[in-house]
Short mmCIF file of C-alpha atoms in Angstrom, two decimals:
data_model
loop_
_atom_site.label_atom_id
_atom_site.label_comp_id
_atom_site.label_asym_id
_atom_site.label_seq_id
_atom_site.Cartn_x
_atom_site.Cartn_y
_atom_site.Cartn_z
CA MET A 1 11.38 -14.92 -6.09
CA ASN A 2 9.55 -18.16 -6.20
CA ARG A 3 6.47 -17.41 -8.35
CA LEU A 4 4.41 -20.02 -6.53
CA LEU A 5 5.17 -18.43 -3.15
CA CYS A 6 4.39 -14.95 -4.47
CA SER A 7 1.14 -16.15 -6.02
CA TRP A 8 0.14 -17.87 -2.78
CA ILE A 9 0.84 -14.74 -0.72
CA ALA A 10 -1.06 -12.55 -3.17
CA ALA A 11 -4.01 -14.96 -3.16
CA SER A 12 -3.99 -15.04 0.64
CA ALA A 13 -3.88 -11.24 0.79
CA LEU A 14 -6.74 -11.03 -1.71
CA PHE A 15 -8.80 -13.49 0.32
CA LEU A 16 -8.15 -11.64 3.57
CA SER A 17 -8.80 -8.29 1.89
CA ALA A 18 -12.16 -9.50 0.69
CA GLN A 19 -13.10 -10.36 4.27
CA SER A 20 -13.15 -6.76 5.52
CA LEU A 21 -15.00 -3.69 4.38
CA ALA A 22 -12.88 -1.37 2.26
CA GLU A 23 -13.04 2.04 3.81
CA PRO A 24 -10.23 4.57 4.22
CA THR A 25 -9.96 5.45 7.91
CA VAL A 26 -8.03 8.06 9.84
CA PHE A 27 -4.57 6.69 10.70
CA GLU A 28 -3.65 7.09 14.35
CA TYR A 29 0.01 6.45 15.10
CA GLN A 30 0.72 4.14 18.02
CA LYS A 31 4.13 4.40 19.62
CA VAL A 32 5.62 0.91 19.38
CA SER A 33 8.97 -0.19 20.79
CA GLY A 34 11.25 -0.85 17.81
CA GLY A 35 8.81 0.71 15.33
CA VAL A 36 9.58 3.56 12.95
CA SER A 37 8.78 7.20 13.59
CA ALA A 38 5.34 8.76 13.38
CA LYS A 39 6.62 10.92 10.50
CA LYS A 40 7.50 7.89 8.35
CA MET A 41 4.25 6.12 9.17
CA LYS A 42 2.03 9.13 8.49
CA ALA A 43 3.82 9.77 5.19
CA ILE A 44 2.51 6.42 3.97
CA TYR A 45 -0.70 5.68 5.86
CA ASP A 46 -2.37 9.07 6.31
CA LEU A 47 -5.50 9.66 4.26
CA ILE A 48 -4.89 11.11 0.82
CA PRO A 49 -7.73 13.51 -0.02
CA ASN A 50 -9.72 12.69 -3.16
CA PRO A 51 -10.31 16.11 -4.77
CA THR A 52 -12.49 14.57 -7.48
CA GLY A 53 -15.22 13.53 -5.04
CA ASP A 54 -15.74 10.46 -7.23
CA ALA A 55 -14.72 6.91 -6.24
CA LYS A 56 -14.46 5.77 -9.89
CA LYS A 57 -12.00 8.56 -10.63
CA ALA A 58 -10.06 7.66 -7.48
CA ARG A 59 -9.74 4.08 -8.77
CA LEU A 60 -8.45 5.33 -12.11
CA ALA A 61 -5.96 7.62 -10.35
CA ILE A 62 -4.71 4.69 -8.24
CA LEU A 63 -4.10 2.59 -11.35
CA GLN A 64 -2.29 5.50 -13.05
CA GLY A 65 -0.23 6.33 -9.96
CA MET A 66 0.89 2.72 -9.56
CA GLN A 67 2.43 2.85 -13.04
CA GLN A 68 4.20 6.18 -12.55
CA THR A 69 6.31 5.41 -9.47
CA LYS A 70 10.05 5.87 -9.66
CA GLY A 71 11.74 2.57 -10.55
CA VAL A 72 9.69 -0.61 -10.60
CA ALA A 73 5.95 -0.11 -11.19
CA TRP A 74 3.28 -1.57 -8.91
CA LEU A 75 1.13 -4.38 -10.36
CA VAL A 76 -2.58 -5.03 -9.86
CA GLU A 77 -3.11 -8.33 -8.01
CA GLY A 78 -6.85 -7.96 -7.69
CA GLU A 79 -9.73 -5.61 -6.97
CA GLY A 80 -12.81 -5.47 -4.85
CA ASP A 81 -15.47 -3.01 -3.91
CA GLY A 82 -13.52 0.09 -2.85
CA TYR A 83 -9.98 -1.27 -3.05
CA VAL A 84 -7.14 -2.27 -5.36
CA LEU A 85 -4.71 -4.97 -4.25
CA ALA A 86 -1.27 -3.85 -5.43
CA ARG A 87 2.04 -5.74 -5.55
CA TRP A 88 5.59 -4.42 -5.91
CA ASP A 89 8.34 -6.94 -6.76
CA TYR A 90 12.08 -6.34 -6.70
CA LYS A 91 14.93 -8.85 -6.67
CA GLY A 92 13.00 -11.60 -4.93
CA HIS A 93 11.22 -9.34 -2.45
CA ALA A 94 7.64 -8.06 -2.59
CA ILE A 95 5.26 -5.64 -0.91
CA ILE A 96 1.51 -6.14 -1.13
CA HIS A 97 -0.86 -3.29 -0.34
CA ARG A 98 -4.57 -2.90 -0.20
CA ILE A 99 -5.19 0.62 -1.53
CA GLU A 100 -8.65 1.64 -0.36
CA TYR A 101 -10.68 4.47 -1.84
CA ASN A 102 -14.03 6.20 -1.71
CA ASN A 103 -15.49 9.57 -2.75
CA ASP A 104 -13.48 11.38 -0.07
CA ALA A 105 -10.08 9.72 0.26
CA VAL A 106 -7.51 7.11 -0.73
CA GLN A 107 -5.42 5.15 1.77
CA ILE A 108 -2.63 2.58 1.63
CA LYS A 109 -2.90 -0.38 3.98
CA TYR A 110 -0.30 -3.13 4.44
CA ALA A 111 -1.55 -6.50 3.15
CA GLY A 112 1.65 -8.57 3.15
CA GLY A 113 5.26 -8.87 2.18
CA VAL A 114 7.81 -11.39 0.99
CA ASN A 115 11.35 -11.84 2.31
CA ASP A 116 12.77 -8.44 3.41
CA TYR A 117 9.33 -6.82 3.35
CA GLN A 118 7.57 -9.14 5.78
CA CYS A 119 6.30 -6.98 8.59
CA ALA A 120 8.05 -7.50 11.93
CA ILE A 121 5.62 -5.28 13.87
CA GLN A 122 2.08 -4.92 12.54
CA LYS A 123 -0.84 -3.16 14.22
CA GLY A 124 -4.09 -3.62 12.35
CA ASP A 125 -3.55 -2.74 8.68
CA PHE A 126 -0.31 -0.84 9.28
CA CYS A 127 3.29 -2.08 9.32
CA TYR A 128 5.43 -0.41 11.98
CA LYS A 129 8.67 -2.24 11.25
CA THR A 130 10.10 -3.85 8.13
CA HIS A 131 13.03 -3.20 5.78
CA ARG A 132 14.18 0.42 5.88
CA ASN A 133 13.60 0.89 2.12
CA TYR A 134 9.90 0.04 2.51
CA TYR A 135 9.17 3.57 3.63
CA LYS A 136 11.16 5.10 0.74
CA TYR A 137 9.40 3.05 -1.95
CA ASN A 138 6.02 3.84 -0.48
CA ARG A 139 6.66 7.59 -0.34
CA SER A 140 7.12 7.39 -4.11
CA LEU A 141 3.76 5.61 -4.43
CA VAL A 142 2.00 8.21 -2.25
CA LYS A 143 3.53 11.03 -4.30
CA GLU A 144 2.26 9.52 -7.55
CA LEU A 145 -1.19 8.79 -6.11
CA LYS A 146 -1.52 12.44 -5.07
CA ARG A 147 -0.36 13.61 -8.49
CA ALA A 148 -2.75 11.27 -10.31
CA LEU A 149 -5.70 12.29 -8.12
CA GLY A 150 -5.03 15.91 -9.07
CA ASN A 151 -4.98 15.09 -12.79
CA VAL A 152 -7.99 12.79 -13.39
#
């Protein structure tokens, strides 16, 4: 993947992420023509409970979980108050997420994509249609975030 393009997209996502308040919110599925199922969407975007009750521990768990995913690890693109901007690169394609956290929960939000992972149908911070493997790779991330939150 063109490093300049990836850097530009990550910088744009970081800028846009900084513009809104980081706060995990309840995900409400919206039926969209051509979008994926509620089951796939909820598996990624539903709130992940933070059993520690501590935002600093949630941040640490996010960083640990990003490194433990099956296959290619997620990279930190940036951070802000209550969120980590994460990037996953594979064979010229990329996913960028804003992983928001607080004392109560952690939540993945779509912040951008490159090539196959550009979102074709996006509602707010949630991608309803992109490459079919997007949902598989993100289930791995969610699994590791849950595991890390239970172990910090």
